[in-house]
Amino acid sequence: MPGLPEVTVAATMVADPEIKYFDSGVCVANFTVAANDRKYDRDRGAWVDASATFLRCQIWRQEAENVVESLSKGDRVLVTGALKQRSWETEHGEKRSLMELAVTEIGASLKFATATVRKATRDTATGEPAAQPAGPPPF
């Protein structure tokens, strides 16, 4: 997406991603992440969280299915995409806008967790997940 700023955000998923399928078979997953700054408060002798910044995210097609199958509320993620502003007017005539991230890449953050990666395979005829062989996942 030429012209739009591309950003990478380290954040936490605030809810499970939601997926929607269209009649064409294409799907989209929507989710929200939150990031906040932490500062050390010398008077308290403890780390204090600043207010959170919430960012709505959208990812399409196979990647959307992978996100829904792999990530859930509370997971820390690294999200990269084009930052876009979406504006609309409410039924009462109020103008609203929000910043959205059109996600191009997403993955689990390994800062506080571990992950096991396995390649997603699909049955090309049905689009359904293919049966996984027993045993450890292939590399």
mmCIF file of N, CA, C and O in Angstrom, residues 4-5 8 17 19 22 24 34 43 56 61 72-73 79 81-82 86 99 104 110 117 124 133 136:
data_model
loop_
_atom_site.group_PDB
_atom_site.id
_atom_site.type_symbol
_atom_site.label_atom_id
_atom_site.label_comp_id
_atom_site.label_asym_id
_atom_site.label_seq_id
_atom_site.Cartn_x
_atom_site.Cartn_y
_atom_site.Cartn_z
ATOM 1 N N LEU A 4 0.952 4.778 2.487
ATOM 2 C CA LEU A 4 0.486 4.626 3.861
ATOM 3 C C LEU A 4 1.656 4.233 4.743
ATOM 4 O O LEU A 4 2.508 3.442 4.340
ATOM 5 N N PRO A 5 1.715 4.767 5.966
ATOM 6 C CA PRO A 5 2.826 4.408 6.844
ATOM 7 C C PRO A 5 2.725 2.965 7.296
ATOM 8 O O PRO A 5 1.654 2.507 7.697
ATOM 9 N N THR A 8 5.184 -1.408 12.942
ATOM 10 C CA THR A 8 5.213 -2.672 13.673
ATOM 11 C C THR A 8 4.938 -2.346 15.129
ATOM 12 O O THR A 8 5.539 -1.431 15.694
ATOM 13 N N PRO A 17 -9.630 -13.234 18.236
ATOM 14 C CA PRO A 17 -9.934 -12.685 16.914
ATOM 15 C C PRO A 17 -11.259 -13.253 16.404
ATOM 16 O O PRO A 17 -11.623 -14.387 16.715
ATOM 17 N N ILE A 19 -13.627 -14.033 12.979
ATOM 18 C CA ILE A 19 -13.495 -14.242 11.531
ATOM 19 C C ILE A 19 -14.862 -14.167 10.866
ATOM 20 O O ILE A 19 -15.868 -14.557 11.453
ATOM 21 N N PHE A 22 -17.120 -14.472 3.493
ATOM 22 C CA PHE A 22 -17.990 -13.889 2.489
ATOM 23 C C PHE A 22 -18.452 -14.973 1.528
ATOM 24 O O PHE A 22 -17.852 -16.055 1.469
ATOM 25 N N SER A 24 -17.997 -15.304 -1.471
ATOM 26 C CA SER A 24 -16.922 -15.635 -2.408
ATOM 27 C C SER A 24 -15.936 -16.645 -1.822
ATOM 28 O O SER A 24 -15.094 -17.166 -2.541
ATOM 29 N N ALA A 34 -3.677 -4.043 22.336
ATOM 30 C CA ALA A 34 -3.427 -2.908 23.230
ATOM 31 C C ALA A 34 -1.941 -2.871 23.580
ATOM 32 O O ALA A 34 -1.323 -3.907 23.829
ATOM 33 N N ASP A 43 9.068 6.748 43.834
ATOM 34 C CA ASP A 43 8.388 6.930 45.126
ATOM 35 C C ASP A 43 7.731 5.637 45.596
ATOM 36 O O ASP A 43 7.756 5.316 46.779
ATOM 37 N N ARG A 56 -7.236 -1.260 16.338
ATOM 38 C CA ARG A 56 -8.053 -2.247 15.641
ATOM 39 C C ARG A 56 -7.247 -2.788 14.470
ATOM 40 O O ARG A 56 -6.578 -2.027 13.753
ATOM 41 N N ARG A 61 -7.841 -13.475 4.223
ATOM 42 C CA ARG A 61 -7.614 -14.761 3.551
ATOM 43 C C ARG A 61 -6.950 -15.795 4.467
ATOM 44 O O ARG A 61 -7.338 -15.941 5.608
ATOM 45 N N SER A 72 -5.013 -15.933 20.655
ATOM 46 C CA SER A 72 -6.221 -15.677 21.451
ATOM 47 C C SER A 72 -5.962 -14.547 22.440
ATOM 48 O O SER A 72 -4.836 -14.052 22.587
ATOM 49 N N LYS A 73 -7.031 -14.173 23.124
ATOM 50 C CA LYS A 73 -6.973 -13.097 24.111
ATOM 51 C C LYS A 73 -5.808 -13.311 25.067
ATOM 52 O O LYS A 73 -5.573 -14.414 25.547
ATOM 53 N N VAL A 79 2.801 -7.157 15.395
ATOM 54 C CA VAL A 79 1.909 -6.943 14.262
ATOM 55 C C VAL A 79 2.513 -5.873 13.359
ATOM 56 O O VAL A 79 2.893 -4.803 13.825
ATOM 57 N N GLY A 81 1.864 -3.729 9.620
ATOM 58 C CA GLY A 81 0.888 -3.433 8.583
ATOM 59 C C GLY A 81 0.846 -1.953 8.254
ATOM 60 O O GLY A 81 1.611 -1.150 8.791
ATOM 61 N N ALA A 82 -0.086 -1.622 7.372
ATOM 62 C CA ALA A 82 -0.271 -0.232 6.938
ATOM 63 C C ALA A 82 -1.276 0.441 7.862
ATOM 64 O O ALA A 82 -2.373 -0.066 8.068
ATOM 65 N N ARG A 86 -9.906 5.452 9.289
ATOM 66 C CA ARG A 86 -11.241 5.218 8.729
ATOM 67 C C ARG A 86 -12.202 6.188 9.402
ATOM 68 O O ARG A 86 -12.200 6.331 10.618
ATOM 69 N N MET A 99 -8.081 4.769 13.966
ATOM 70 C CA MET A 99 -6.891 4.285 13.272
ATOM 71 C C MET A 99 -6.985 2.771 13.233
ATOM 72 O O MET A 99 -7.330 2.138 14.232
ATOM 73 N N THR A 104 -0.164 -7.056 7.535
ATOM 74 C CA THR A 104 0.529 -7.830 6.514
ATOM 75 C C THR A 104 1.304 -8.988 7.127
ATOM 76 O O THR A 104 1.540 -9.994 6.475
ATOM 77 N N LEU A 110 7.958 -13.671 21.546
ATOM 78 C CA LEU A 110 8.631 -14.649 22.391
ATOM 79 C C LEU A 110 9.311 -13.987 23.587
ATOM 80 O O LEU A 110 10.116 -14.608 24.268
ATOM 81 N N VAL A 117 5.933 -23.717 16.141
ATOM 82 C CA VAL A 117 5.435 -23.315 14.834
ATOM 83 C C VAL A 117 5.237 -24.554 13.978
ATOM 84 O O VAL A 117 6.091 -25.441 13.935
ATOM 85 N N THR A 124 -6.780 -28.293 -1.008
ATOM 86 C CA THR A 124 -7.029 -27.313 -2.067
ATOM 87 C C THR A 124 -8.435 -27.407 -2.638
ATOM 88 O O THR A 124 -8.955 -26.432 -3.151
ATOM 89 N N PRO A 133 -0.517 -35.276 10.212
ATOM 90 C CA PRO A 133 0.026 -36.599 10.557
ATOM 91 C C PRO A 133 0.306 -36.681 12.053
ATOM 92 O O PRO A 133 0.568 -35.667 12.696
ATOM 93 N N PRO A 136 5.401 -35.430 15.919
ATOM 94 C CA PRO A 136 5.806 -34.020 15.983
ATOM 95 C C PRO A 136 5.586 -33.332 14.653
ATOM 96 O O PRO A 136 5.642 -33.954 13.599
#
